[in-house]
Short mmCIF file of C-alpha atoms in Angstrom, two decimals:
data_model
loop_
_atom_site.label_atom_id
_atom_site.label_comp_id
_atom_site.label_asym_id
_atom_site.label_seq_id
_atom_site.Cartn_x
_atom_site.Cartn_y
_atom_site.Cartn_z
CA UNK A 539 143.62 151.48 58.15
CA UNK A 540 145.98 148.29 58.00
CA UNK A 541 147.69 149.27 55.00
CA UNK A 542 149.13 146.21 53.04
CA UNK A 543 149.00 143.00 54.71
CA UNK A 544 150.73 139.68 53.88
CA UNK A 545 150.36 136.17 55.06
CA UNK A 546 152.04 133.93 55.87
CA UNK A 547 154.88 135.84 57.32
CA UNK A 548 157.03 132.50 56.90
CA UNK A 549 156.66 129.27 54.78
CA UNK A 550 158.83 126.09 54.00
CA UNK A 551 157.86 124.21 51.11
CA UNK A 552 159.21 120.92 49.54
CA UNK A 553 160.12 120.87 45.81
CA UNK A 554 156.84 120.51 43.75
CA UNK A 555 154.57 121.64 46.49
CA UNK A 556 151.74 124.80 45.56
CA UNK A 557 150.96 127.53 47.74
CA UNK A 558 149.30 131.09 47.63
CA UNK A 559 150.99 133.87 49.22
CA UNK A 560 147.99 136.24 50.31
CA UNK A 561 148.26 140.09 50.05
CA UNK A 562 145.44 142.51 50.84
CA UNK A 563 145.04 146.30 51.26
CA UNK A 564 142.37 148.38 52.59
CA UNK A 565 143.20 151.71 51.15
CA UNK A 566 141.29 151.22 47.84
CA UNK A 567 144.26 151.20 45.90
CA UNK A 568 144.06 150.37 42.31
CA UNK A 569 147.60 149.25 41.53
CA UNK A 570 149.09 146.26 43.37
CA UNK A 571 152.61 144.58 42.65
CA UNK A 572 154.45 141.42 43.74
CA UNK A 573 158.37 141.67 44.26
CA UNK A 574 160.84 139.19 45.08
CA UNK A 575 163.95 140.07 47.11
CA UNK A 576 167.10 138.05 46.89
CA UNK A 577 170.43 138.87 48.68
CA UNK A 578 172.71 140.79 46.27
CA UNK A 579 169.89 141.29 43.68
CA UNK A 580 167.55 143.96 45.07
CA UNK A 581 163.90 143.84 44.31
CA UNK A 582 162.55 142.38 41.22
CA UNK A 583 158.86 142.95 39.57
CA UNK A 584 157.09 139.39 39.40
CA UNK A 585 153.66 140.43 38.31
CA UNK A 586 151.42 143.81 38.70
CA UNK A 587 147.73 144.70 38.49
CA UNK A 588 146.47 148.12 37.41
CA UNK A 589 142.86 147.23 38.35
CA UNK A 590 140.57 144.71 39.21
CA UNK A 591 140.52 141.87 36.40
CA UNK A 592 143.67 143.38 34.97
CA UNK A 593 147.20 141.60 35.33
CA UNK A 594 150.41 141.86 33.67
CA UNK A 595 154.07 140.36 33.87
CA UNK A 596 156.81 141.80 35.26
CA UNK A 597 160.58 141.05 34.89
CA UNK A 598 160.53 137.48 36.67
CA UNK A 599 157.12 136.08 36.11
CA UNK A 600 157.73 132.54 35.32
CA UNK A 601 156.63 129.76 37.93
CA UNK A 602 154.08 132.29 39.45
CA UNK A 603 150.63 132.96 38.75
CA UNK A 604 148.31 136.07 39.99
CA UNK A 605 144.77 137.16 39.61
CA UNK A 606 142.80 140.13 40.96
CA UNK A 607 139.33 139.31 41.43
CA UNK A 608 138.89 142.53 43.69
CA UNK A 609 140.16 145.46 44.53
CA UNK A 610 141.70 144.50 48.08
CA UNK A 611 143.27 141.14 47.40
CA UNK A 612 146.19 140.36 44.86
CA UNK A 613 147.33 136.61 45.53
CA UNK A 614 150.36 135.12 44.24
CA UNK A 615 150.45 131.47 43.51
CA UNK A 616 153.15 129.18 43.18
CA UNK A 617 152.03 126.24 41.26
CA UNK A 618 154.98 123.84 41.53
CA UNK A 619 157.68 125.44 44.28
CA UNK A 620 161.37 125.11 42.96
CA UNK A 621 164.38 125.97 45.49
CA UNK A 622 165.04 128.80 42.92
CA UNK A 623 161.93 130.45 44.46
CA UNK A 624 163.48 130.53 47.84
CA UNK A 625 163.05 134.37 48.66
CA UNK A 626 161.28 137.19 50.20
CA UNK A 627 158.21 138.21 48.66
CA UNK A 628 156.93 141.60 48.93
CA UNK A 629 153.63 142.90 47.93
CA UNK A 630 152.87 146.56 47.20
CA UNK A 631 149.90 148.92 46.62
CA UNK A 632 149.61 152.54 45.20
CA UNK A 633 146.22 154.70 44.40
CA UNK A 634 147.53 155.81 40.89
CA UNK A 635 150.63 155.28 39.14
CA UNK A 636 151.58 158.82 40.19
CA UNK A 637 151.22 157.87 43.90
CA UNK A 638 154.11 156.33 45.90
CA UNK A 639 153.67 152.47 46.65
CA UNK A 640 153.20 151.02 49.85
CA UNK A 641 154.88 147.93 50.87
CA UNK A 642 153.63 144.81 52.96
CA UNK A 643 156.02 143.43 55.47
CA UNK A 644 157.05 140.46 53.51
CA UNK A 645 156.95 136.56 53.26
CA UNK A 646 159.83 134.73 53.91
CA UNK A 647 159.58 131.43 51.72
CA UNK A 648 161.96 128.41 51.91
CA UNK A 649 161.86 125.89 49.30
CA UNK A 650 163.74 122.53 50.05
CA UNK B 935 164.69 147.56 30.03
CA UNK B 936 165.73 149.83 32.70
CA UNK B 937 168.85 149.25 34.63
CA UNK B 938 169.50 150.77 38.14
CA UNK B 939 173.07 150.75 39.54
CA UNK B 940 174.27 151.77 43.02
CA UNK B 941 177.36 151.17 44.96
CA UNK B 942 176.78 148.54 47.43
CA UNK B 943 178.17 149.80 50.67
CA UNK B 944 178.91 153.19 52.40
CA UNK B 945 180.22 153.86 55.85
CA UNK B 946 180.21 157.11 57.73
CA UNK B 947 180.84 158.64 61.23
CA UNK B 948 178.00 159.61 63.10
CA UNK B 949 177.23 163.17 62.66
CA UNK B 950 178.69 163.35 59.02
CA UNK B 951 176.83 163.72 56.03
CA UNK B 952 176.03 160.54 53.94
CA UNK B 953 175.68 160.76 49.99
CA UNK B 954 174.07 157.59 48.25
CA UNK B 955 174.43 157.62 44.49
CA UNK B 956 172.45 155.98 41.98
CA UNK B 957 172.54 155.79 38.20
CA UNK B 958 169.67 154.49 35.84
CA UNK B 959 169.48 153.89 32.05
CA UNK B 960 166.03 154.69 30.77
CA UNK B 961 165.44 158.41 30.13
CA UNK B 962 161.67 157.63 30.16
CA UNK B 963 161.63 156.89 33.78
CA UNK B 964 159.74 159.72 35.32
CA UNK B 965 159.36 158.51 39.10
CA UNK B 966 162.57 158.24 40.92
CA UNK B 967 162.35 156.88 44.68
CA UNK B 968 164.57 156.12 47.47
CA UNK B 969 163.50 153.46 49.96
CA UNK B 970 164.97 152.32 53.49
CA UNK B 971 165.06 148.84 54.66
CA UNK B 972 166.08 147.96 57.98
CA UNK B 973 166.85 144.34 59.02
CA UNK B 974 163.79 141.64 58.70
CA UNK B 975 161.65 144.40 57.73
CA UNK B 976 159.86 145.71 54.75
CA UNK B 977 160.36 148.92 52.68
CA UNK B 978 159.96 152.38 53.80
CA UNK B 979 159.67 155.09 51.53
CA UNK B 980 162.03 157.94 52.16
CA UNK B 981 161.34 160.29 49.54
CA UNK B 982 160.93 160.75 45.87
CA UNK B 983 161.54 163.14 43.03
CA UNK B 984 160.04 163.51 39.80
CA UNK B 985 162.11 163.78 36.49
CA UNK B 986 160.82 167.36 35.94
CA UNK B 987 162.53 168.41 39.17
CA UNK B 988 166.44 168.84 40.09
CA UNK B 989 166.35 168.92 43.69
CA UNK B 990 164.13 168.10 46.65
CA UNK B 991 164.78 168.74 50.18
CA UNK B 992 162.95 167.19 53.19
CA UNK B 993 164.25 167.72 56.39
CA UNK B 994 167.63 165.89 56.83
CA UNK B 995 167.18 164.32 53.23
CA UNK B 996 168.28 166.18 50.04
CA UNK B 997 167.63 164.38 46.56
CA UNK B 998 169.56 165.60 43.66
CA UNK B 999 168.62 164.46 40.13
CA UNK B 1000 170.71 164.98 37.10
CA UNK B 1001 168.86 164.12 34.09
CA UNK B 1002 171.40 164.60 31.41
CA UNK B 1003 173.72 162.01 33.17
CA UNK B 1004 170.83 159.96 34.67
CA UNK B 1005 172.18 160.31 37.78
CA UNK B 1006 170.38 160.54 41.30
CA UNK B 1007 171.85 160.97 44.60
CA UNK B 1008 170.59 160.98 48.43
CA UNK B 1009 172.24 163.18 50.90
CA UNK B 1010 171.34 162.61 54.52
CA UNK B 1011 172.77 165.29 56.94
CA UNK B 1012 174.10 164.77 60.33
CA UNK B 1013 173.68 161.01 60.01
CA UNK B 1014 172.67 159.08 63.27
CA UNK B 1015 173.05 155.49 64.06
CA UNK B 1016 169.29 154.89 63.41
CA UNK B 1017 170.20 155.64 59.68
CA UNK B 1018 171.93 152.48 59.28
CA UNK B 1019 170.08 150.44 56.70
CA UNK B 1020 169.81 149.16 53.48
CA UNK B 1021 168.93 152.11 50.81
CA UNK B 1022 167.34 151.13 47.57
CA UNK B 1023 167.13 153.34 44.54
CA UNK B 1024 164.34 152.89 42.24
CA UNK B 1025 163.17 154.12 38.96
CA UNK B 1026 160.08 153.64 36.45
CA UNK B 1027 157.58 155.08 34.40
CA UNK B 1028 154.78 154.22 36.87
CA UNK B 1029 154.81 153.52 40.62
CA UNK B 1030 153.88 150.15 40.11
CA UNK B 1031 156.33 148.96 37.80
CA UNK B 1032 159.54 150.01 39.43
CA UNK B 1033 163.26 148.75 38.56
CA UNK B 1034 165.10 148.32 41.86
CA UNK B 1035 169.06 148.93 42.60
CA UNK B 1036 170.67 146.11 44.64
CA UNK B 1037 170.91 148.41 47.41
CA UNK B 1038 173.28 150.35 49.31
CA UNK B 1039 174.16 149.14 52.75
CA UNK B 1040 174.81 152.34 55.17
CA UNK B 1041 176.94 151.77 58.14
CA UNK B 1042 177.13 154.71 60.77
CA UNK B 1043 179.90 154.34 63.18
CA UNK B 1044 179.45 155.91 66.54
#
């Protein structure tokens, strides 16, 4: 198993540009989540999904959209990037709510 | 919502024990985790404890939970330089909906 994969590893955007951060897992996990990590802030939950077709907002959802059309993929879309979205983004998945989460390697995003 | 607090820095000498403390506010949090993050890397699950447990030991790691005080601690025995990293405490009602602390940077002095 490849586990949780994220692409790209690093991205530079200009303010106002849009992009999609990709996340995929090959473990048939039902639950997937997106977090952002900022210096001194720990990780904060952006959006999560408990299964294909089901998504919900986390602590900091503004400026981000998600969809879950398949069990494997959970892309995170930035519709109009802002400098405040400069961060490291982590995707995570787990089999059930009782199971531990596996984290991807992260995507470093810089918005100029 | 849940709030998780932990001290930001800890420095110990190689071979000593490290104790990283964490407090949380939501008594309904049933899943409590410790993650390790090395520079430039993702999060690695170290250990976890459920709210119906008081203690869990896994090799050099011991987790203690005081539900009454909502206090969680991670003890690393015989701390090595390879243990230098940021340690995150996380709590939540489900593994996919966790609230993380800001992380404790552990520095191990040779």
